[in-house]
Structure formats: C-alpha cells, structure tokens
Amino acid sequence: APGTPPPPPPMYRSASLPPPPFAPTPGAHPKPPDARTYAHCYVLHHARAQRGWDEDGWDYATSCISVRVKSAVWVKGQRCHHEWEWDGTIAPGGVTSYIESEPIPVFDAPSLGMYHPGAEDRVGMVEDAALCACMEEIVEWCHVTHGYECDPTRDVEQCVLSWELDDGTAGNHRHEGGLDDRMSAYTAAAIRVRAW
C-alpha cells in the first residue's frame, strides 16, 4: 500500500535477534591497548560460550588457564606461521580490566543487529567475534613484525584457537581461510558498534 515501508532485507528478518537501527552507546567499547589483548578477551568469551553461558562458576580472571592461537599467513609471497600463547592461573591484568571496561561485549550489543543470515544464535556470533579479533591481531603482527599490510581475506590461510579451562576441559575452533562473508559482515557491523 502507498506509504507502507518496504519489508526489511532478508538478513534482518530474524525472530531471534533485534534488527538495526539501534544507536551504539558512546564509550561502551573502549579501544584496547593492543590487538592481542582484544583477541585474548574474545577467545575467553568464545571459551565461555562453548562451556555454556548458563553454567555457574565462570570467572574471566581464573576459569581459563591456557589460550593458544596459531595461524598460517602469507607475507610478501612467503607462507609464515604466527603463534601466541598464554598459560597461567590468573588472566593478564590488561585482559581482565578490558573485559570489565566493556559493559557489554560487541556480539551482545543491540546495535550490532542481524549482520548475516548465517549468524542465527549467540554462540555463532561470539565465534565470529573471536575469530575476527584474532584476525585483527594477525594484521597487527604483520605490520609490526614484517612491515606488511595484511589483508586477512586474502592472506590468512588458517587460524586455530584453543583453550583449556580450570576444570580440565579443553576446547578449540579451527577456521580454514581468511575472513569469509559472514566474518566480513561481522567486522563491518563491529566497526560501526565500536566506533574504532
């Protein structure tokens, strides 16, 4: 009928997630000190999601005792391996302080909206968030270590996240290739939400 707004695009027709537009909350997502700290935070979110959001006893400072991220990336025509890891009984202070400074993670922000039809639940969204944060860390590593401006869509061949929890359980997520369509959509939405 005349004057009736058109239906939203298919990617916003999810009953489980709120559609945009919700204005991002200024200052809700401060810029972290470095990409590795941010990646570590979002791997912890991913580990919590895999354990179960409603499980009691989760503490971002102590529940995860090991984090490893391994990647294969092409730098100036050469295949390189990049890996970082952390082991300990208490998460680094920068990680816990960043988590505390972000009242709501990006994947839970209402302003993120339904960024891709394949991201139908919170676990899938936190998976995208963790992988994209790790890709941002790879880009920073390439720039600092090799003076190379990495394009994660083109240059990243593989990224593997793994973790161990204080109860002895372990988890991992293996992603082949660089940013795919869903991760690229998450990245674009996250930039809008974070404002950085």
C-alpha positions as MATLAB code, in Angstrom:
seq = 'APGTPPPPPPMYRSASLPPPPFAPTPGAHPKPPDARTYAHCYVLHHARAQRGWDEDGWDYATSCISVRVKSAVWVKGQRCHHEWEWDGTIAPGGVTSYIESEPIPVFDAPSLGMYHPGAEDRVGMVEDAALCACMEEIVEWCHVTHGYECDPTRDVEQCVLSWELDDGTAGNHRHEGGLDDRMSAYTAAAIRVRAW';
ca = [
       0.000    0.000    0.000;
       1.190    3.545   -0.609;
       3.104    4.917    2.331;
       3.899    1.447    3.690;
       7.615    0.997    4.257;
       9.211   -1.832    2.282;
       9.964   -5.052    4.171;
      13.435   -5.278    5.693;
      16.140   -7.097    3.731;
      16.213  -10.863    4.363;
      19.266  -10.650    6.631;
      17.240   -8.595    9.132;
      14.232  -10.927    9.237;
      15.379  -12.937   12.234;
      12.999  -13.517   15.104;
      15.901  -14.272   17.455;
      17.931  -11.094   17.041;
      16.960   -7.427   17.137;
      17.329   -5.574   13.848;
      19.169   -2.264   13.499;
      18.979    0.615   13.850;
      19.955    0.936   17.479;
      22.480    3.679   18.040;
      25.777    2.437   19.503;
      26.403    3.577   23.063;
      29.308    6.061   23.077;
      32.238    4.787   25.112;
      30.750    1.316   25.624;
      33.569   -0.321   23.665;
      36.867    1.380   24.535;
      39.824    0.804   22.260;
      42.108   -1.873   23.761;
      45.830   -1.256   24.303;
      46.722   -3.708   21.527;
      45.157   -6.297   19.242;
      46.455   -9.274   21.237;
      44.726   -8.134   24.421;
      41.476   -7.761   22.477;
      41.897  -11.188   20.854;
      42.597  -12.784   24.248;
      39.403  -11.238   25.669;
      37.259  -12.540   22.836;
      38.821  -16.021   22.921;
      37.733  -16.071   26.591;
      34.203  -15.107   25.537;
      34.298  -17.935   22.970;
      35.534  -20.406   25.594;
      32.696  -19.365   27.894;
      30.152  -19.787   25.085;
      31.426  -23.288   24.329;
      31.258  -24.208   28.036;
      27.705  -22.930   28.279;
      26.531  -19.423   29.053;
      24.357  -20.512   31.942;
      26.924  -22.677   33.711;
      27.731  -21.386   37.182;
      31.209  -20.546   38.363;
      32.648  -18.727   35.341;
      35.285  -16.138   36.200;
      37.101  -14.365   33.372;
      40.176  -13.986   35.581;
      40.581  -17.629   36.604;
      38.333  -20.017   34.638;
      40.631  -20.281   31.601;
      44.215  -21.368   32.307;
      45.572  -21.625   28.763;
      44.991  -19.859   25.444;
      46.730  -20.611   22.150;
      46.181  -19.066   18.734;
      48.038  -20.454   15.724;
      47.790  -19.117   12.209;
      49.286  -19.553    8.774;
      49.536  -16.336    6.799;
      51.125  -15.273    3.528;
      53.521  -12.342    3.942;
      55.168  -10.885    0.840;
      54.721  -14.165   -1.015;
      56.099  -16.314    1.814;
      54.000  -18.644    3.970;
      54.616  -17.762    7.620;
      53.443  -19.257   10.872;
      52.322  -16.973   13.650;
      51.504  -18.232   17.112;
      50.885  -16.735   20.506;
      50.007  -18.408   23.743;
      49.308  -17.706   27.358;
      49.326  -20.037   30.358;
      48.588  -19.123   33.956;
      46.167  -19.299   36.837;
      45.124  -15.645   36.593;
      44.462  -13.876   33.295;
      46.701  -10.901   32.500;
      45.576   -7.688   34.158;
      45.101   -5.942   30.816;
      42.690   -8.674   29.701;
      40.505   -8.633   32.789;
      40.498   -4.834   33.004;
      39.410   -4.599   29.356;
      36.584   -7.089   29.890;
      35.460   -5.088   32.919;
      35.634   -1.824   30.941;
      33.317   -3.153   28.228;
      29.868   -3.322   29.870;
      28.506   -5.499   27.089;
      30.582   -7.416   24.512;
      30.189   -6.368   20.881;
      28.407   -9.624   19.961;
      25.710   -8.822   22.544;
      25.288   -5.152   21.592;
      21.760   -4.446   20.270;
      23.279   -2.071   17.702;
      25.124   -4.995   16.073;
      21.859   -6.235   14.594;
      21.469   -9.268   12.371;
      24.630   -8.781   10.355;
      24.444  -12.040    8.379;
      21.758  -14.710    7.863;
      24.231  -17.415    8.913;
      24.678  -15.925   12.379;
      21.491  -17.205   13.953;
      22.500  -17.523   17.608;
      24.712  -16.051   20.274;
      27.278  -18.880   20.097;
      27.788  -18.281   16.364;
      28.122  -14.552   16.944;
      30.771  -14.957   19.656;
      32.605  -17.379   17.353;
      32.701  -14.671   14.672;
      33.801  -12.119   17.282;
      36.694  -14.283   18.491;
      37.907  -15.191   15.003;
      37.715  -11.586   13.800;
      39.600  -10.361   16.878;
      42.319  -12.928   16.157;
      42.454  -11.776   12.527;
      42.951   -8.202   13.772;
      45.872   -9.473   15.869;
      47.378  -11.156   12.784;
      47.100   -7.877   10.855;
      48.871   -6.029   13.694;
      51.605   -8.691   13.869;
      52.229   -8.496   10.114;
      52.506   -4.707   10.296;
      54.804   -4.586   13.344;
      56.986   -7.597   12.542;
      57.165   -7.518    8.758;
      56.093   -4.003    7.770;
      53.381   -5.667    5.688;
      49.784   -4.535    5.394;
      47.981   -7.861    5.639;
      44.612   -8.346    4.005;
      43.044  -11.101    6.153;
      40.581  -12.036    3.430;
      43.415  -12.757    1.007;
      46.485  -13.523    3.124;
      45.315  -15.667    6.059;
      45.274  -19.373    5.260;
      44.254  -20.784    8.624;
      43.519  -19.739   12.194;
      43.182  -22.168   15.105;
      42.030  -21.103   18.569;
      42.410  -23.444   21.538;
      41.977  -23.132   25.272;
      41.954  -25.125   28.497;
      39.690  -24.436   31.456;
      40.487  -24.816   35.145;
      38.279  -27.909   35.371;
      40.500  -29.722   32.857;
      38.186  -29.422   29.858;
      39.631  -28.118   26.619;
      38.143  -26.602   23.514;
      39.217  -25.388   20.119;
      37.975  -23.828   16.942;
      39.684  -24.294   13.582;
      38.980  -21.901   10.710;
      40.329  -22.557    7.238;
      40.946  -19.493    5.107;
      40.724  -15.839    5.950;
      37.706  -13.650    6.533;
      34.675  -15.237    4.894;
      31.449  -13.399    4.030;
      29.955  -13.874    7.477;
      33.103  -12.739    9.290;
      33.445   -9.750    6.963;
      29.844   -8.794    7.739;
      30.574   -9.111   11.464;
      33.687   -6.930   11.107;
      31.751   -4.187    9.319;
      28.994   -4.282   11.952;
      31.504   -4.364   14.813;
      33.336   -1.293   13.499;
      30.022    0.549   13.489;
      29.258   -0.565   17.049;
      32.718    0.100   18.498;
      33.401    3.300   16.553;
      37.012    2.204   16.014;
];
